[in-house]
Amino acid sequence: MRTVAAHLYEQQQQSEALLLTLLHDALLPLGVRAELRDNDTALMVHRPQVGLPVWVFVGYGGAFYSWQSAEKRHPVSDVPGAARVLADYVGH
């Protein structure tokens, strides 16, 4: 049973990394700098001006990108929309 659980956990991590990579790629044309961090479990989005970066995670069972302590979120099914909302949020 542990092997199955470990396999499912690994699949979830890979799925989240793919979703964060897609978001990263959608932010590039908008001029937003971002980088995958923490073994590809988080996307660190830089602000264009002085300020702390925004950390983005995949949460809610893999259904949403979330940031700002999960107060802000956007469906992973709309990657371009999430990129636009996030770009606005960081002030780009």
JSON list of N, CA and C in Angstrom, two decimals, residues 23-87:
[
{"chain": "A", "resi": 23, "resn": "LEU", "atom": "N", "xyz": [2.25, 27.90, -16.32]},
{"chain": "A", "resi": 23, "resn": "LEU", "atom": "CA", "xyz": [2.01, 29.27, -15.87]},
{"chain": "A", "resi": 23, "resn": "LEU", "atom": "C", "xyz": [3.26, 30.12, -16.08]},
{"chain": "A", "resi": 24, "resn": "HIS", "atom": "N", "xyz": [4.41, 29.58, -15.75]},
{"chain": "A", "resi": 24, "resn": "HIS", "atom": "CA", "xyz": [5.68, 30.28, -15.98]},
{"chain": "A", "resi": 24, "resn": "HIS", "atom": "C", "xyz": [5.79, 30.69, -17.45]},
{"chain": "A", "resi": 25, "resn": "ASP", "atom": "N", "xyz": [5.54, 29.75, -18.35]},
{"chain": "A", "resi": 25, "resn": "ASP", "atom": "CA", "xyz": [5.64, 30.01, -19.78]},
{"chain": "A", "resi": 25, "resn": "ASP", "atom": "C", "xyz": [4.62, 31.05, -20.25]},
{"chain": "A", "resi": 26, "resn": "ALA", "atom": "N", "xyz": [3.45, 31.09, -19.62]},
{"chain": "A", "resi": 26, "resn": "ALA", "atom": "CA", "xyz": [2.43, 32.09, -19.98]},
{"chain": "A", "resi": 26, "resn": "ALA", "atom": "C", "xyz": [2.79, 33.47, -19.46]},
{"chain": "A", "resi": 27, "resn": "LEU", "atom": "N", "xyz": [3.58, 33.54, -18.40]},
{"chain": "A", "resi": 27, "resn": "LEU", "atom": "CA", "xyz": [3.99, 34.84, -17.85]},
{"chain": "A", "resi": 27, "resn": "LEU", "atom": "C", "xyz": [5.10, 35.49, -18.68]},
{"chain": "A", "resi": 28, "resn": "LEU", "atom": "N", "xyz": [5.92, 34.70, -19.33]},
{"chain": "A", "resi": 28, "resn": "LEU", "atom": "CA", "xyz": [7.05, 35.23, -20.11]},
{"chain": "A", "resi": 28, "resn": "LEU", "atom": "C", "xyz": [6.64, 36.27, -21.15]},
{"chain": "A", "resi": 29, "resn": "PRO", "atom": "N", "xyz": [5.65, 36.00, -22.01]},
{"chain": "A", "resi": 29, "resn": "PRO", "atom": "CA", "xyz": [5.26, 37.01, -23.01]},
{"chain": "A", "resi": 29, "resn": "PRO", "atom": "C", "xyz": [4.70, 38.29, -22.39]},
{"chain": "A", "resi": 30, "resn": "LEU", "atom": "N", "xyz": [4.26, 38.21, -21.14]},
{"chain": "A", "resi": 30, "resn": "LEU", "atom": "CA", "xyz": [3.74, 39.39, -20.44]},
{"chain": "A", "resi": 30, "resn": "LEU", "atom": "C", "xyz": [4.86, 40.19, -19.79]},
{"chain": "A", "resi": 31, "resn": "GLY", "atom": "N", "xyz": [6.09, 39.70, -19.90]},
{"chain": "A", "resi": 31, "resn": "GLY", "atom": "CA", "xyz": [7.23, 40.39, -19.32]},
{"chain": "A", "resi": 31, "resn": "GLY", "atom": "C", "xyz": [7.39, 40.18, -17.83]},
{"chain": "A", "resi": 32, "resn": "VAL", "atom": "N", "xyz": [6.77, 39.16, -17.30]},
{"chain": "A", "resi": 32, "resn": "VAL", "atom": "CA", "xyz": [6.83, 38.88, -15.86]},
{"chain": "A", "resi": 32, "resn": "VAL", "atom": "C", "xyz": [7.91, 37.83, -15.61]},
{"chain": "A", "resi": 33, "resn": "ARG", "atom": "N", "xyz": [8.85, 38.18, -14.74]},
{"chain": "A", "resi": 33, "resn": "ARG", "atom": "CA", "xyz": [9.91, 37.23, -14.37]},
{"chain": "A", "resi": 33, "resn": "ARG", "atom": "C", "xyz": [9.40, 36.30, -13.29]},
{"chain": "A", "resi": 34, "resn": "ALA", "atom": "N", "xyz": [9.66, 35.01, -13.49]},
{"chain": "A", "resi": 34, "resn": "ALA", "atom": "CA", "xyz": [9.26, 34.01, -12.50]},
{"chain": "A", "resi": 34, "resn": "ALA", "atom": "C", "xyz": [10.22, 32.83, -12.61]},
{"chain": "A", "resi": 35, "resn": "GLU", "atom": "N", "xyz": [10.32, 32.08, -11.53]},
{"chain": "A", "resi": 35, "resn": "GLU", "atom": "CA", "xyz": [11.19, 30.91, -11.55]},
{"chain": "A", "resi": 35, "resn": "GLU", "atom": "C", "xyz": [10.61, 29.83, -10.66]},
{"chain": "A", "resi": 36, "resn": "LEU", "atom": "N", "xyz": [10.77, 28.59, -11.12]},
{"chain": "A", "resi": 36, "resn": "LEU", "atom": "CA", "xyz": [10.33, 27.45, -10.32]},
{"chain": "A", "resi": 36, "resn": "LEU", "atom": "C", "xyz": [11.27, 27.29, -9.14]},
{"chain": "A", "resi": 37, "resn": "ARG", "atom": "N", "xyz": [10.71, 27.00, -7.99]},
{"chain": "A", "resi": 37, "resn": "ARG", "atom": "CA", "xyz": [11.50, 26.85, -6.76]},
{"chain": "A", "resi": 37, "resn": "ARG", "atom": "C", "xyz": [11.04, 25.62, -5.99]},
{"chain": "A", "resi": 38, "resn": "ASP", "atom": "N", "xyz": [11.79, 25.31, -4.96]},
{"chain": "A", "resi": 38, "resn": "ASP", "atom": "CA", "xyz": [11.45, 24.23, -4.02]},
{"chain": "A", "resi": 38, "resn": "ASP", "atom": "C", "xyz": [11.05, 22.94, -4.73]},
{"chain": "A", "resi": 39, "resn": "ASN", "atom": "N", "xyz": [12.00, 22.41, -5.51]},
{"chain": "A", "resi": 39, "resn": "ASN", "atom": "CA", "xyz": [11.76, 21.15, -6.24]},
{"chain": "A", "resi": 39, "resn": "ASN", "atom": "C", "xyz": [10.53, 21.22, -7.12]},
{"chain": "A", "resi": 40, "resn": "ASP", "atom": "N", "xyz": [10.33, 22.36, -7.75]},
{"chain": "A", "resi": 40, "resn": "ASP", "atom": "CA", "xyz": [9.23, 22.58, -8.69]},
{"chain": "A", "resi": 40, "resn": "ASP", "atom": "C", "xyz": [7.85, 22.51, -8.04]},
{"chain": "A", "resi": 41, "resn": "THR", "atom": "N", "xyz": [7.77, 22.83, -6.75]},
{"chain": "A", "resi": 41, "resn": "THR", "atom": "CA", "xyz": [6.48, 22.82, -6.07]},
{"chain": "A", "resi": 41, "resn": "THR", "atom": "C", "xyz": [5.92, 24.22, -5.89]},
{"chain": "A", "resi": 42, "resn": "ALA", "atom": "N", "xyz": [6.70, 25.23, -6.31]},
{"chain": "A", "resi": 42, "resn": "ALA", "atom": "CA", "xyz": [6.26, 26.62, -6.16]},
{"chain": "A", "resi": 42, "resn": "ALA", "atom": "C", "xyz": [6.85, 27.44, -7.30]},
{"chain": "A", "resi": 43, "resn": "LEU", "atom": "N", "xyz": [6.14, 28.50, -7.66]},
{"chain": "A", "resi": 43, "resn": "LEU", "atom": "CA", "xyz": [6.61, 29.45, -8.65]},
{"chain": "A", "resi": 43, "resn": "LEU", "atom": "C", "xyz": [6.80, 30.78, -7.95]},
{"chain": "A", "resi": 44, "resn": "MET", "atom": "N", "xyz": [8.02, 31.30, -7.99]},
{"chain": "A", "resi": 44, "resn": "MET", "atom": "CA", "xyz": [8.31, 32.58, -7.38]},
{"chain": "A", "resi": 44, "resn": "MET", "atom": "C", "xyz": [8.20, 33.65, -8.47]},
{"chain": "A", "resi": 45, "resn": "VAL", "atom": "N", "xyz": [7.27, 34.56, -8.30]},
{"chain": "A", "resi": 45, "resn": "VAL", "atom": "CA", "xyz": [7.01, 35.61, -9.29]},
{"chain": "A", "resi": 45, "resn": "VAL", "atom": "C", "xyz": [7.56, 36.93, -8.75]},
{"chain": "A", "resi": 46, "resn": "HIS", "atom": "N", "xyz": [8.45, 37.52, -9.53]},
{"chain": "A", "resi": 46, "resn": "HIS", "atom": "CA", "xyz": [9.09, 38.76, -9.11]},
{"chain": "A", "resi": 46, "resn": "HIS", "atom": "C", "xyz": [8.22, 39.96, -9.45]},
{"chain": "A", "resi": 47, "resn": "ARG", "atom": "N", "xyz": [8.24, 40.94, -8.58]},
{"chain": "A", "resi": 47, "resn": "ARG", "atom": "CA", "xyz": [7.54, 42.20, -8.83]},
{"chain": "A", "resi": 47, "resn": "ARG", "atom": "C", "xyz": [8.46, 43.09, -9.66]},
{"chain": "A", "resi": 48, "resn": "PRO", "atom": "N", "xyz": [7.90, 43.93, -10.54]},
{"chain": "A", "resi": 48, "resn": "PRO", "atom": "CA", "xyz": [8.75, 44.80, -11.36]},
{"chain": "A", "resi": 48, "resn": "PRO", "atom": "C", "xyz": [9.42, 45.90, -10.54]},
{"chain": "A", "resi": 49, "resn": "GLN", "atom": "N", "xyz": [8.82, 46.29, -9.45]},
{"chain": "A", "resi": 49, "resn": "GLN", "atom": "CA", "xyz": [9.37, 47.30, -8.56]},
{"chain": "A", "resi": 49, "resn": "GLN", "atom": "C", "xyz": [9.87, 46.62, -7.29]},
{"chain": "A", "resi": 50, "resn": "VAL", "atom": "N", "xyz": [10.32, 47.40, -6.36]},
{"chain": "A", "resi": 50, "resn": "VAL", "atom": "CA", "xyz": [10.80, 46.86, -5.09]},
{"chain": "A", "resi": 50, "resn": "VAL", "atom": "C", "xyz": [9.64, 46.19, -4.36]},
{"chain": "A", "resi": 51, "resn": "GLY", "atom": "N", "xyz": [9.91, 45.07, -3.78]},
{"chain": "A", "resi": 51, "resn": "GLY", "atom": "CA", "xyz": [8.89, 44.37, -3.01]},
{"chain": "A", "resi": 51, "resn": "GLY", "atom": "C", "xyz": [9.18, 42.89, -2.99]},
{"chain": "A", "resi": 52, "resn": "LEU", "atom": "N", "xyz": [8.55, 42.22, -2.08]},
{"chain": "A", "resi": 52, "resn": "LEU", "atom": "CA", "xyz": [8.73, 40.78, -1.96]},
{"chain": "A", "resi": 52, "resn": "LEU", "atom": "C", "xyz": [8.10, 40.06, -3.14]},
{"chain": "A", "resi": 53, "resn": "PRO", "atom": "N", "xyz": [8.69, 38.96, -3.56]},
{"chain": "A", "resi": 53, "resn": "PRO", "atom": "CA", "xyz": [8.07, 38.19, -4.65]},
{"chain": "A", "resi": 53, "resn": "PRO", "atom": "C", "xyz": [6.80, 37.51, -4.16]},
{"chain": "A", "resi": 54, "resn": "VAL", "atom": "N", "xyz": [6.02, 37.08, -5.10]},
{"chain": "A", "resi": 54, "resn": "VAL", "atom": "CA", "xyz": [4.77, 36.36, -4.81]},
{"chain": "A", "resi": 54, "resn": "VAL", "atom": "C", "xyz": [5.02, 34.88, -5.08]},
{"chain": "A", "resi": 55, "resn": "TRP", "atom": "N", "xyz": [4.67, 34.07, -4.12]},
{"chain": "A", "resi": 55, "resn": "TRP", "atom": "CA", "xyz": [4.82, 32.62, -4.26]},
{"chain": "A", "resi": 55, "resn": "TRP", "atom": "C", "xyz": [3.49, 32.03, -4.71]},
{"chain": "A", "resi": 56, "resn": "VAL", "atom": "N", "xyz": [3.53, 31.27, -5.78]},
{"chain": "A", "resi": 56, "resn": "VAL", "atom": "CA", "xyz": [2.32, 30.65, -6.35]},
{"chain": "A", "resi": 56, "resn": "VAL", "atom": "C", "xyz": [2.44, 29.14, -6.21]},
{"chain": "A", "resi": 57, "resn": "PHE", "atom": "N", "xyz": [1.36, 28.54, -5.78]},
{"chain": "A", "resi": 57, "resn": "PHE", "atom": "CA", "xyz": [1.30, 27.09, -5.59]},
{"chain": "A", "resi": 57, "resn": "PHE", "atom": "C", "xyz": [0.09, 26.55, -6.34]},
{"chain": "A", "resi": 58, "resn": "VAL", "atom": "N", "xyz": [0.07, 25.25, -6.54]},
{"chain": "A", "resi": 58, "resn": "VAL", "atom": "CA", "xyz": [-1.12, 24.57, -7.05]},
{"chain": "A", "resi": 58, "resn": "VAL", "atom": "C", "xyz": [-1.81, 23.97, -5.83]},
{"chain": "A", "resi": 59, "resn": "GLY", "atom": "N", "xyz": [-3.06, 24.33, -5.64]},
{"chain": "A", "resi": 59, "resn": "GLY", "atom": "CA", "xyz": [-3.77, 23.86, -4.47]},
{"chain": "A", "resi": 59, "resn": "GLY", "atom": "C", "xyz": [-5.19, 23.44, -4.77]},
{"chain": "A", "resi": 60, "resn": "TYR", "atom": "N", "xyz": [-5.93, 23.23, -3.72]},
{"chain": "A", "resi": 60, "resn": "TYR", "atom": "CA", "xyz": [-7.33, 22.83, -3.82]},
{"chain": "A", "resi": 60, "resn": "TYR", "atom": "C", "xyz": [-7.48, 21.57, -4.68]},
{"chain": "A", "resi": 61, "resn": "GLY", "atom": "N", "xyz": [-6.65, 20.57, -4.36]},
{"chain": "A", "resi": 61, "resn": "GLY", "atom": "CA", "xyz": [-6.72, 19.30, -5.08]},
{"chain": "A", "resi": 61, "resn": "GLY", "atom": "C", "xyz": [-6.25, 19.40, -6.52]},
{"chain": "A", "resi": 62, "resn": "GLY", "atom": "N", "xyz": [-5.41, 20.36, -6.80]},
{"chain": "A", "resi": 62, "resn": "GLY", "atom": "CA", "xyz": [-4.88, 20.53, -8.15]},
{"chain": "A", "resi": 62, "resn": "GLY", "atom": "C", "xyz": [-5.77, 21.33, -9.07]},
{"chain": "A", "resi": 63, "resn": "ALA", "atom": "N", "xyz": [-6.79, 21.97, -8.52]},
{"chain": "A", "resi": 63, "resn": "ALA", "atom": "CA", "xyz": [-7.76, 22.70, -9.35]},
{"chain": "A", "resi": 63, "resn": "ALA", "atom": "C", "xyz": [-7.43, 24.18, -9.53]},
{"chain": "A", "resi": 64, "resn": "PHE", "atom": "N", "xyz": [-6.63, 24.75, -8.63]},
{"chain": "A", "resi": 64, "resn": "PHE", "atom": "CA", "xyz": [-6.39, 26.20, -8.67]},
{"chain": "A", "resi": 64, "resn": "PHE", "atom": "C", "xyz": [-4.92, 26.53, -8.46]},
{"chain": "A", "resi": 65, "resn": "TYR", "atom": "N", "xyz": [-4.49, 27.61, -9.13]},
{"chain": "A", "resi": 65, "resn": "TYR", "atom": "CA", "xyz": [-3.26, 28.28, -8.73]},
{"chain": "A", "resi": 65, "resn": "TYR", "atom": "C", "xyz": [-3.66, 29.15, -7.55]},
{"chain": "A", "resi": 66, "resn": "SER", "atom": "N", "xyz": [-2.82, 29.21, -6.53]},
{"chain": "A", "resi": 66, "resn": "SER", "atom": "CA", "xyz": [-3.16, 30.07, -5.40]},
{"chain": "A", "resi": 66, "resn": "SER", "atom": "C", "xyz": [-1.93, 30.84, -4.94]},
{"chain": "A", "resi": 67, "resn": "TRP", "atom": "N", "xyz": [-2.20, 32.03, -4.41]},
{"chain": "A", "resi": 67, "resn": "TRP", "atom": "CA", "xyz": [-1.14, 32.90, -3.88]},
{"chain": "A", "resi": 67, "resn": "TRP", "atom": "C", "xyz": [-1.77, 33.79, -2.83]},
{"chain": "A", "resi": 68, "resn": "GLN", "atom": "N", "xyz": [-0.93, 34.59, -2.17]},
{"chain": "A", "resi": 68, "resn": "GLN", "atom": "CA", "xyz": [-1.36, 35.47, -1.09]},
{"chain": "A", "resi": 68, "resn": "GLN", "atom": "C", "xyz": [-2.07, 34.66, -0.01]},
{"chain": "A", "resi": 69, "resn": "SER", "atom": "N", "xyz": [-1.33, 33.66, 0.51]},
{"chain": "A", "resi": 69, "resn": "SER", "atom": "CA", "xyz": [-1.86, 32.78, 1.57]},
{"chain": "A", "resi": 69, "resn": "SER", "atom": "C", "xyz": [-3.18, 32.15, 1.16]},
{"chain": "A", "resi": 70, "resn": "ALA", "atom": "N", "xyz": [-3.29, 31.81, -0.11]},
{"chain": "A", "resi": 70, "resn": "ALA", "atom": "CA", "xyz": [-4.47, 31.17, -0.71]},
{"chain": "A", "resi": 70, "resn": "ALA", "atom": "C", "xyz": [-5.70, 32.06, -0.72]},
{"chain": "A", "resi": 71, "resn": "GLU", "atom": "N", "xyz": [-5.52, 33.36, -0.44]},
{"chain": "A", "resi": 71, "resn": "GLU", "atom": "CA", "xyz": [-6.64, 34.29, -0.56]},
{"chain": "A", "resi": 71, "resn": "GLU", "atom": "C", "xyz": [-6.96, 34.59, -2.02]},
{"chain": "A", "resi": 72, "resn": "LYS", "atom": "N", "xyz": [-5.96, 34.50, -2.86]},
{"chain": "A", "resi": 72, "resn": "LYS", "atom": "CA", "xyz": [-6.14, 34.71, -4.29]},
{"chain": "A", "resi": 72, "resn": "LYS", "atom": "C", "xyz": [-5.97, 33.37, -4.99]},
{"chain": "A", "resi": 73, "resn": "ARG", "atom": "N", "xyz": [-6.81, 33.13, -5.99]},
{"chain": "A", "resi": 73, "resn": "ARG", "atom": "CA", "xyz": [-6.69, 31.88, -6.74]},
{"chain": "A", "resi": 73, "resn": "ARG", "atom": "C", "xyz": [-7.32, 32.03, -8.11]},
{"chain": "A", "resi": 74, "resn": "HIS", "atom": "N", "xyz": [-6.91, 31.13, -9.00]},
{"chain": "A", "resi": 74, "resn": "HIS", "atom": "CA", "xyz": [-7.42, 31.12, -10.36]},
{"chain": "A", "resi": 74, "resn": "HIS", "atom": "C", "xyz": [-7.39, 29.68, -10.86]},
{"chain": "A", "resi": 75, "resn": "PRO", "atom": "N", "xyz": [-8.41, 29.24, -11.60]},
{"chain": "A", "resi": 75, "resn": "PRO", "atom": "CA", "xyz": [-8.45, 27.84, -12.06]},
{"chain": "A", "resi": 75, "resn": "PRO", "atom": "C", "xyz": [-7.25, 27.49, -12.95]},
{"chain": "A", "resi": 76, "resn": "VAL", "atom": "N", "xyz": [-6.69, 26.31, -12.75]},
{"chain": "A", "resi": 76, "resn": "VAL", "atom": "CA", "xyz": [-5.58, 25.85, -13.57]},
{"chain": "A", "resi": 76, "resn": "VAL", "atom": "C", "xyz": [-6.03, 25.56, -15.00]},
{"chain": "A", "resi": 77, "resn": "SER", "atom": "N", "xyz": [-7.32, 25.44, -15.21]},
{"chain": "A", "resi": 77, "resn": "SER", "atom": "CA", "xyz": [-7.84, 25.20, -16.56]},
{"chain": "A", "resi": 77, "resn": "SER", "atom": "C", "xyz": [-7.76, 26.44, -17.44]},
{"chain": "A", "resi": 78, "resn": "ASP", "atom": "N", "xyz": [-7.43, 27.59, -16.86]},
{"chain": "A", "resi": 78, "resn": "ASP", "atom": "CA", "xyz": [-7.31, 28.85, -17.60]},
{"chain": "A", "resi": 78, "resn": "ASP", "atom": "C", "xyz": [-5.93, 29.45, -17.34]},
{"chain": "A", "resi": 79, "resn": "VAL", "atom": "N", "xyz": [-4.91, 28.84, -17.94]},
{"chain": "A", "resi": 79, "resn": "VAL", "atom": "CA", "xyz": [-3.53, 29.29, -17.72]},
{"chain": "A", "resi": 79, "resn": "VAL", "atom": "C", "xyz": [-3.32, 30.72, -18.21]},
{"chain": "A", "resi": 80, "resn": "PRO", "atom": "N", "xyz": [-3.76, 31.09, -19.42]},
{"chain": "A", "resi": 80, "resn": "PRO", "atom": "CA", "xyz": [-3.56, 32.48, -19.86]},
{"chain": "A", "resi": 80, "resn": "PRO", "atom": "C", "xyz": [-4.25, 33.48, -18.95]},
{"chain": "A", "resi": 81, "resn": "GLY", "atom": "N", "xyz": [-5.44, 33.16, -18.49]},
{"chain": "A", "resi": 81, "resn": "GLY", "atom": "CA", "xyz": [-6.16, 34.04, -17.58]},
{"chain": "A", "resi": 81, "resn": "GLY", "atom": "C", "xyz": [-5.45, 34.16, -16.24]},
{"chain": "A", "resi": 82, "resn": "ALA", "atom": "N", "xyz": [-4.92, 33.05, -15.75]},
{"chain": "A", "resi": 82, "resn": "ALA", "atom": "CA", "xyz": [-4.17, 33.09, -14.49]},
{"chain": "A", "resi": 82, "resn": "ALA", "atom": "C", "xyz": [-2.94, 33.96, -14.64]},
{"chain": "A", "resi": 83, "resn": "ALA", "atom": "N", "xyz": [-2.27, 33.87, -15.78]},
{"chain": "A", "resi": 83, "resn": "ALA", "atom": "CA", "xyz": [-1.08, 34.69, -16.02]},
{"chain": "A", "resi": 83, "resn": "ALA", "atom": "C", "xyz": [-1.43, 36.18, -16.03]},
{"chain": "A", "resi": 84, "resn": "ARG", "atom": "N", "xyz": [-2.54, 36.53, -16.67]},
{"chain": "A", "resi": 84, "resn": "ARG", "atom": "CA", "xyz": [-2.95, 37.94, -16.71]},
{"chain": "A", "resi": 84, "resn": "ARG", "atom": "C", "xyz": [-3.31, 38.46, -15.32]},
{"chain": "A", "resi": 85, "resn": "VAL", "atom": "N", "xyz": [-4.07, 37.67, -14.57]},
{"chain": "A", "resi": 85, "resn": "VAL", "atom": "CA", "xyz": [-4.46, 38.07, -13.22]},
{"chain": "A", "resi": 85, "resn": "VAL", "atom": "C", "xyz": [-3.24, 38.22, -12.33]},
{"chain": "A", "resi": 86, "resn": "LEU", "atom": "N", "xyz": [-2.32, 37.29, -12.44]},
{"chain": "A", "resi": 86, "resn": "LEU", "atom": "CA", "xyz": [-1.11, 37.34, -11.63]},
{"chain": "A", "resi": 86, "resn": "LEU", "atom": "C", "xyz": [-0.22, 38.52, -12.03]},
{"chain": "A", "resi": 87, "resn": "ALA", "atom": "N", "xyz": [-0.12, 38.78, -13.33]},
{"chain": "A", "resi": 87, "resn": "ALA", "atom": "CA", "xyz": [0.66, 39.95, -13.79]},
{"chain": "A", "resi": 87, "resn": "ALA", "atom": "C", "xyz": [0.07, 41.24, -13.23]}
]
